[in-house]
Amino acid sequence: MPKPFFIGVDGGATHCLARIRDLDGHLLGEGVGGPANIHSDFPLAKESIRGATKSALAAAGLDEQSLRWAHVGLGLAGAGLKATADRLLSELTGFAAVELQTDAYVAWLGAHQGGDGGIAILGTGSCGLAIVNGRRISVAGWGPEVSDEAGGQRMGREALRRTLWAYDGRAEKSGLTDALLTRFNRDPSRIVSFAASASSAEFARFAPLIFKYASAQDPLAIKLVSEAAEAAVSIIDRLLAVGAPAVSLIGGLAEPLLSWLPPRLSGVITPPQADPADGALLMARRAFLRIDSVMQRAG
């Protein structure tokens, strides 16, 4: 009988990463897929997960028939919505077992290896999670429509909004507004057309440009980054208030925003012990060990 193995998938609004390890924890392969927020775009997320998994299988020298021996841990944006999560679980077949949690949960599991602590995800979107004495406390992460205040999606969207203000003469022009107008051929109608159909990931692609101009003291860029930092601080403060002894920052904006956070937080922000994909793998391994233990006792 082939040996079981583990697949961990970390899926967010921009991309997903699938990682395969064997029973001894050795890395076998990795694969990358597209956006995997099952709330925002369920079909795309499902395809991204499958694509990343196929790439990881190929890197590991495994075929799709071997998936029947795979114990899978999925940490996905949007998985906090039960109906959507249940739908995904019903449609993912052919694996030995599947565990599904939010991307925040696997980020926490990787960062703190199951110990008390909190995480703040600062990426395309933003959210926080603390687990203290077995109690789970979620903060923010309600989606781009009404939340994600510390994420790149909001930064990019607001940069375009305020560029239009500057174009109208309702706000001061700056190097950032000029650069953004240039990207759209100095035609505001192109900004409107882009925004009408842009995904969260597409808005977030403007974040590096905003940080670049903020470092050059552009007033609009500084305001946008400061607003994101303030939102991140509110998440971190809430995690600390509920008892998290330390908080790890996760995501593409974690490092750029770190220098914008107040010095008082330097003593409680700690680097994660492992990344979210390894957190997803740990979740799958724990579920496997529970099942294996039950089977041994039954036998």
CSV table of C-alpha atoms in Angstrom, one decimal:
chain,number,residue,atom,x,y,z
A,1,MET,CA,0.0,0.0,0.0
A,2,PRO,CA,1.4,3.5,-0.9
A,3,LYS,CA,2.3,5.7,2.0
A,4,PRO,CA,0.0,8.6,2.8
A,5,PHE,CA,1.3,12.1,2.3
A,6,PHE,CA,0.2,15.7,3.1
A,7,ILE,CA,-0.8,18.7,1.0
A,8,GLY,CA,-1.1,22.1,2.5
A,9,VAL,CA,-2.8,24.9,0.6
A,10,ASP,CA,-2.7,28.6,1.6
A,11,GLY,CA,-5.1,30.5,-0.5
A,12,GLY,CA,-5.7,34.3,-0.5
A,13,ALA,CA,-7.2,36.9,-2.8
A,14,THR,CA,-4.1,37.2,-5.0
A,15,HIS,CA,-2.7,33.7,-5.3
A,16,CYS,CA,-2.5,30.3,-3.6
A,17,LEU,CA,0.4,28.0,-2.7
A,18,ALA,CA,0.2,24.2,-2.5
A,19,ARG,CA,3.0,22.4,-0.7
A,20,ILE,CA,3.5,18.6,-0.4
A,21,ARG,CA,5.4,16.9,2.4
A,22,ASP,CA,5.8,13.2,3.2
A,23,LEU,CA,5.1,11.4,6.6
A,24,ASP,CA,8.6,12.4,7.8
A,25,GLY,CA,8.0,16.1,6.9
A,26,HIS,CA,10.3,16.1,3.9
A,27,LEU,CA,9.4,18.6,1.2
A,28,LEU,CA,8.3,16.9,-2.0
A,29,GLY,CA,7.1,19.7,-4.1
A,30,GLU,CA,5.3,23.1,-4.4
A,31,GLY,CA,3.0,24.7,-6.9
A,32,VAL,CA,1.4,28.1,-7.3
A,33,GLY,CA,-2.1,29.0,-8.5
A,34,GLY,CA,-4.2,32.1,-8.9
A,35,PRO,CA,-6.6,33.8,-6.5
A,36,ALA,CA,-8.4,31.5,-4.1
A,37,ASN,CA,-11.0,33.5,-2.2
A,38,ILE,CA,-13.9,31.1,-2.2
A,39,HIS,CA,-16.3,34.0,-1.2
A,40,SER,CA,-15.3,36.4,-3.9
A,41,ASP,CA,-15.0,34.0,-6.9
A,42,PHE,CA,-15.8,30.4,-6.0
A,43,PRO,CA,-15.2,28.9,-9.5
A,44,LEU,CA,-11.9,30.7,-9.9
A,45,ALA,CA,-10.8,29.7,-6.4
A,46,LYS,CA,-11.6,26.1,-7.0
A,47,GLU,CA,-9.6,26.1,-10.3
A,48,SER,CA,-6.7,27.9,-8.6
A,49,ILE,CA,-6.5,25.2,-5.8
A,50,ARG,CA,-6.6,22.4,-8.4
A,51,GLY,CA,-4.0,24.2,-10.5
A,52,ALA,CA,-1.6,24.7,-7.6
A,53,THR,CA,-2.1,21.1,-6.4
A,54,LYS,CA,-1.3,19.7,-9.9
A,55,SER,CA,1.8,21.8,-10.1
A,56,ALA,CA,2.9,20.6,-6.7
A,57,LEU,CA,2.2,17.0,-7.7
A,58,ALA,CA,4.3,17.4,-10.8
A,59,ALA,CA,7.2,18.9,-8.8
A,60,ALA,CA,7.0,15.9,-6.5
A,61,GLY,CA,6.9,13.4,-9.3
A,62,LEU,CA,3.4,12.2,-8.4
A,63,ASP,CA,0.4,11.6,-10.6
A,64,GLU,CA,-3.2,12.5,-9.9
A,65,GLN,CA,-4.0,8.9,-9.0
A,66,SER,CA,-1.9,9.3,-5.9
A,67,LEU,CA,-4.3,11.9,-4.5
A,68,ARG,CA,-6.3,9.1,-3.0
A,69,TRP,CA,-3.5,8.9,-0.4
A,70,ALA,CA,-3.3,12.6,0.2
A,71,HIS,CA,-4.4,14.2,3.4
A,72,VAL,CA,-5.2,17.8,2.6
A,73,GLY,CA,-5.2,20.9,4.7
A,74,LEU,CA,-6.9,24.0,3.1
A,75,GLY,CA,-6.5,27.5,4.5
A,76,LEU,CA,-8.6,29.7,2.3
A,77,ALA,CA,-9.9,33.3,2.3
A,78,GLY,CA,-13.7,33.2,2.5
A,79,ALA,CA,-13.8,29.9,4.3
A,80,GLY,CA,-15.4,31.5,7.4
A,81,LEU,CA,-18.7,31.5,5.5
A,82,LYS,CA,-20.2,28.1,6.3
A,83,ALA,CA,-22.4,27.7,3.2
A,84,THR,CA,-19.5,28.4,0.9
A,85,ALA,CA,-17.1,26.2,2.9
A,86,ASP,CA,-19.6,23.3,2.9
A,87,ARG,CA,-20.1,23.7,-0.9
A,88,LEU,CA,-16.3,23.4,-1.5
A,89,LEU,CA,-16.0,20.4,0.7
A,90,SER,CA,-18.8,18.7,-1.1
A,91,GLU,CA,-17.1,19.3,-4.5
A,92,LEU,CA,-13.6,18.4,-3.6
A,93,THR,CA,-13.4,14.6,-4.0
A,94,GLY,CA,-10.7,12.0,-4.6
A,95,PHE,CA,-8.6,12.7,-1.6
A,96,ALA,CA,-8.0,10.5,1.5
A,97,ALA,CA,-9.2,13.4,3.7
A,98,VAL,CA,-9.7,17.2,3.6
A,99,GLU,CA,-9.6,19.7,6.4
A,100,LEU,CA,-10.8,23.2,5.6
A,101,GLN,CA,-10.2,26.4,7.7
A,102,THR,CA,-9.7,30.1,7.0
A,103,ASP,CA,-6.4,31.4,5.7
A,104,ALA,CA,-6.1,33.2,9.1
A,105,TYR,CA,-6.4,30.0,11.0
A,106,VAL,CA,-3.6,28.2,9.1
A,107,ALA,CA,-1.5,31.4,9.4
A,108,TRP,CA,-1.9,31.3,13.1
A,109,LEU,CA,-1.2,27.6,13.3
A,110,GLY,CA,2.0,28.1,11.3
A,111,ALA,CA,3.1,31.2,13.2
A,112,HIS,CA,2.6,29.8,16.7
A,113,GLN,CA,2.5,26.0,16.1
A,114,GLY,CA,-0.7,25.7,18.1
A,115,GLY,CA,0.4,27.9,21.0
A,116,ASP,CA,-1.4,31.0,22.3
A,117,GLY,CA,-0.9,34.0,20.1
A,118,GLY,CA,-2.3,36.2,17.4
A,119,ILE,CA,-1.7,36.9,13.7
A,120,ALA,CA,-2.5,39.9,11.5
A,121,ILE,CA,-2.8,39.2,7.8
A,122,LEU,CA,-1.8,42.3,5.9
A,123,GLY,CA,-2.0,41.4,2.2
A,124,THR,CA,-4.6,42.1,-0.5
A,125,GLY,CA,-7.1,42.2,2.3
A,126,SER,CA,-6.6,42.3,6.1
A,127,CYS,CA,-7.8,40.5,9.2
A,128,GLY,CA,-6.6,39.2,12.5
A,129,LEU,CA,-7.0,36.1,14.6
A,130,ALA,CA,-6.0,35.2,18.2
A,131,ILE,CA,-6.3,31.9,19.9
A,132,VAL,CA,-5.9,32.0,23.6
A,133,ASN,CA,-6.6,29.2,26.0
A,134,GLY,CA,-8.5,27.4,23.2
A,135,ARG,CA,-10.7,30.5,22.6
A,136,ARG,CA,-10.7,31.8,19.0
A,137,ILE,CA,-11.2,35.5,18.4
A,138,SER,CA,-11.5,36.9,14.9
A,139,VAL,CA,-11.0,40.5,14.0
A,140,ALA,CA,-12.0,42.2,10.7
A,141,GLY,CA,-11.7,40.2,7.5
A,142,TRP,CA,-15.3,40.9,6.4
A,143,GLY,CA,-14.4,41.2,2.7
A,144,PRO,CA,-13.4,44.1,0.4
A,145,GLU,CA,-16.9,45.6,0.3
A,146,VAL,CA,-17.0,46.6,3.9
A,147,SER,CA,-13.7,45.7,5.5
A,148,ASP,CA,-10.0,45.0,4.6
A,149,GLU,CA,-9.0,48.5,5.8
A,150,ALA,CA,-5.3,47.5,6.2
A,151,GLY,CA,-5.0,45.7,2.8
A,152,GLY,CA,-3.6,46.6,-0.5
A,153,GLN,CA,-7.0,46.4,-2.2
A,154,ARG,CA,-8.2,49.4,-0.2
A,155,MET,CA,-4.9,51.3,-0.7
A,156,GLY,CA,-5.1,50.9,-4.5
A,157,ARG,CA,-8.8,51.8,-4.7
A,158,GLU,CA,-8.4,54.9,-2.5
A,159,ALA,CA,-5.3,56.0,-4.5
A,160,LEU,CA,-7.4,55.9,-7.7
A,161,ARG,CA,-10.4,57.6,-6.0
A,162,ARG,CA,-8.2,60.5,-4.7
A,163,THR,CA,-6.4,60.8,-8.1
A,164,LEU,CA,-9.8,61.5,-9.5
A,165,TRP,CA,-10.4,64.1,-6.8
A,166,ALA,CA,-7.1,65.7,-7.8
A,167,TYR,CA,-8.0,65.7,-11.4
A,168,ASP,CA,-11.3,67.4,-10.6
A,169,GLY,CA,-9.5,70.1,-8.5
A,170,ARG,CA,-11.1,68.9,-5.3
A,171,ALA,CA,-7.7,67.8,-3.8
A,172,GLU,CA,-4.1,68.6,-4.2
A,173,LYS,CA,-2.2,67.0,-7.0
A,174,SER,CA,1.0,65.0,-6.1
A,175,GLY,CA,3.7,62.9,-7.7
A,176,LEU,CA,1.5,59.8,-7.0
A,177,THR,CA,-1.6,61.2,-8.6
A,178,ASP,CA,0.5,62.2,-11.6
A,179,ALA,CA,2.0,58.8,-11.9
A,180,LEU,CA,-1.4,57.1,-11.7
A,181,LEU,CA,-2.9,59.4,-14.3
A,182,THR,CA,0.0,58.6,-16.6
A,183,ARG,CA,-0.6,54.9,-16.2
A,184,PHE,CA,-4.1,55.5,-17.5
A,185,ASN,CA,-2.9,57.7,-20.4
A,186,ARG,CA,-4.1,60.7,-18.4
A,187,ASP,CA,-7.7,59.7,-19.2
A,188,PRO,CA,-9.9,59.6,-16.1
A,189,SER,CA,-12.5,57.6,-17.9
A,190,ARG,CA,-10.0,54.7,-18.2
A,191,ILE,CA,-9.7,54.7,-14.4
A,192,VAL,CA,-13.5,54.5,-14.1
A,193,SER,CA,-13.6,51.6,-16.6
A,194,PHE,CA,-10.8,49.8,-14.8
A,195,ALA,CA,-12.4,50.2,-11.4
A,196,ALA,CA,-15.8,48.9,-12.6
A,197,SER,CA,-14.4,45.4,-13.1
A,198,ALA,CA,-11.1,45.3,-11.2
A,199,SER,CA,-10.6,42.5,-8.8
A,200,SER,CA,-9.2,43.0,-5.3
A,201,ALA,CA,-5.8,41.7,-6.5
A,202,GLU,CA,-5.8,44.2,-9.4
A,203,PHE,CA,-6.4,47.1,-7.0
A,204,ALA,CA,-3.7,45.8,-4.7
A,205,ARG,CA,-1.1,45.9,-7.5
A,206,PHE,CA,-0.8,49.6,-6.9
A,207,ALA,CA,0.4,49.1,-3.4
A,208,PRO,CA,4.1,48.9,-4.3
A,209,LEU,CA,3.9,52.2,-6.2
A,210,ILE,CA,2.1,53.9,-3.2
A,211,PHE,CA,4.9,52.7,-0.8
A,212,LYS,CA,7.5,54.0,-3.3
A,213,TYR,CA,6.0,57.4,-3.3
A,214,ALA,CA,5.5,57.4,0.5
A,215,SER,CA,9.2,56.8,0.9
A,216,ALA,CA,9.8,59.9,-1.3
A,217,GLN,CA,7.5,61.9,1.1
A,218,ASP,CA,4.6,62.2,-1.3
A,219,PRO,CA,1.8,63.6,0.8
A,220,LEU,CA,-1.0,61.5,-0.7
A,221,ALA,CA,1.0,58.3,-0.5
A,222,ILE,CA,2.0,59.0,3.1
A,223,LYS,CA,-1.7,59.5,4.0
A,224,LEU,CA,-2.7,56.2,2.3
A,225,VAL,CA,0.0,54.2,4.0
A,226,SER,CA,-0.7,55.9,7.4
A,227,GLU,CA,-4.4,55.0,7.1
A,228,ALA,CA,-3.4,51.3,6.4
A,229,ALA,CA,-1.0,51.3,9.3
A,230,GLU,CA,-3.7,52.8,11.6
A,231,ALA,CA,-6.1,50.0,10.6
A,232,ALA,CA,-3.4,47.4,11.2
A,233,VAL,CA,-2.7,48.9,14.7
A,234,SER,CA,-6.4,48.6,15.5
A,235,ILE,CA,-6.3,44.9,14.6
A,236,ILE,CA,-3.2,44.2,16.6
A,237,ASP,CA,-4.4,46.1,19.6
A,238,ARG,CA,-7.6,44.1,19.6
A,239,LEU,CA,-5.6,40.8,19.5
A,240,LEU,CA,-3.5,42.0,22.4
A,241,ALA,CA,-6.6,43.1,24.4
A,242,VAL,CA,-8.1,39.6,24.2
A,243,GLY,CA,-4.9,38.1,25.6
A,244,ALA,CA,-2.6,37.3,22.8
A,245,PRO,CA,0.9,37.3,24.2
A,246,ALA,CA,2.5,38.0,20.8
A,247,VAL,CA,1.3,38.9,17.3
A,248,SER,CA,2.9,37.8,14.0
A,249,LEU,CA,2.4,39.8,10.8
A,250,ILE,CA,1.6,37.8,7.7
A,251,GLY,CA,1.2,38.8,4.0
A,252,GLY,CA,2.7,40.9,1.3
A,253,LEU,CA,2.2,44.2,3.2
A,254,ALA,CA,3.5,42.9,6.5
A,255,GLU,CA,7.1,44.0,5.9
A,256,PRO,CA,6.4,47.3,4.2
A,257,LEU,CA,3.9,48.3,6.9
A,258,LEU,CA,6.1,47.2,9.9
A,259,SER,CA,8.2,50.4,9.9
A,260,TRP,CA,5.0,52.5,10.0
A,261,LEU,CA,3.7,50.9,13.2
A,262,PRO,CA,4.3,52.7,16.5
A,263,PRO,CA,7.4,51.7,18.5
A,264,ARG,CA,5.2,50.5,21.4
A,265,LEU,CA,4.3,47.4,19.4
A,266,SER,CA,7.9,46.4,18.8
A,267,GLY,CA,8.0,44.1,21.9
A,268,VAL,CA,4.9,42.1,21.0
A,269,ILE,CA,5.4,41.6,17.2
A,270,THR,CA,7.3,38.4,16.7
A,271,PRO,CA,8.3,36.6,13.4
A,272,PRO,CA,6.2,33.5,12.6
A,273,GLN,CA,7.7,30.1,13.3
A,274,ALA,CA,6.4,28.8,9.9
A,275,ASP,CA,4.4,30.1,7.0
A,276,PRO,CA,0.7,29.5,6.4
A,277,ALA,CA,1.3,26.7,3.9
A,278,ASP,CA,3.1,24.8,6.6
A,279,GLY,CA,0.3,25.7,9.0
A,280,ALA,CA,-2.1,24.0,6.5
A,281,LEU,CA,0.2,21.0,6.5
A,282,LEU,CA,0.2,20.9,10.2
A,283,MET,CA,-3.6,20.9,10.3
A,284,ALA,CA,-3.7,18.0,7.8
A,285,ARG,CA,-1.1,16.1,9.8
A,286,ARG,CA,-3.0,16.6,13.1
A,287,ALA,CA,-6.2,15.4,11.6
A,288,PHE,CA,-4.4,12.3,10.2
A,289,LEU,CA,-2.9,11.5,13.6
A,290,ARG,CA,-6.2,11.8,15.3
A,291,ILE,CA,-7.8,9.4,12.8
A,292,ASP,CA,-4.8,7.0,13.0
A,293,SER,CA,-5.0,7.0,16.8
A,294,VAL,CA,-8.7,6.2,16.7
A,295,MET,CA,-8.2,3.4,14.2
A,296,GLN,CA,-5.4,1.9,16.3
A,297,ARG,CA,-7.5,1.9,19.4
A,298,ALA,CA,-10.4,0.3,17.5
A,299,GLY,CA,-8.1,-2.4,16.2
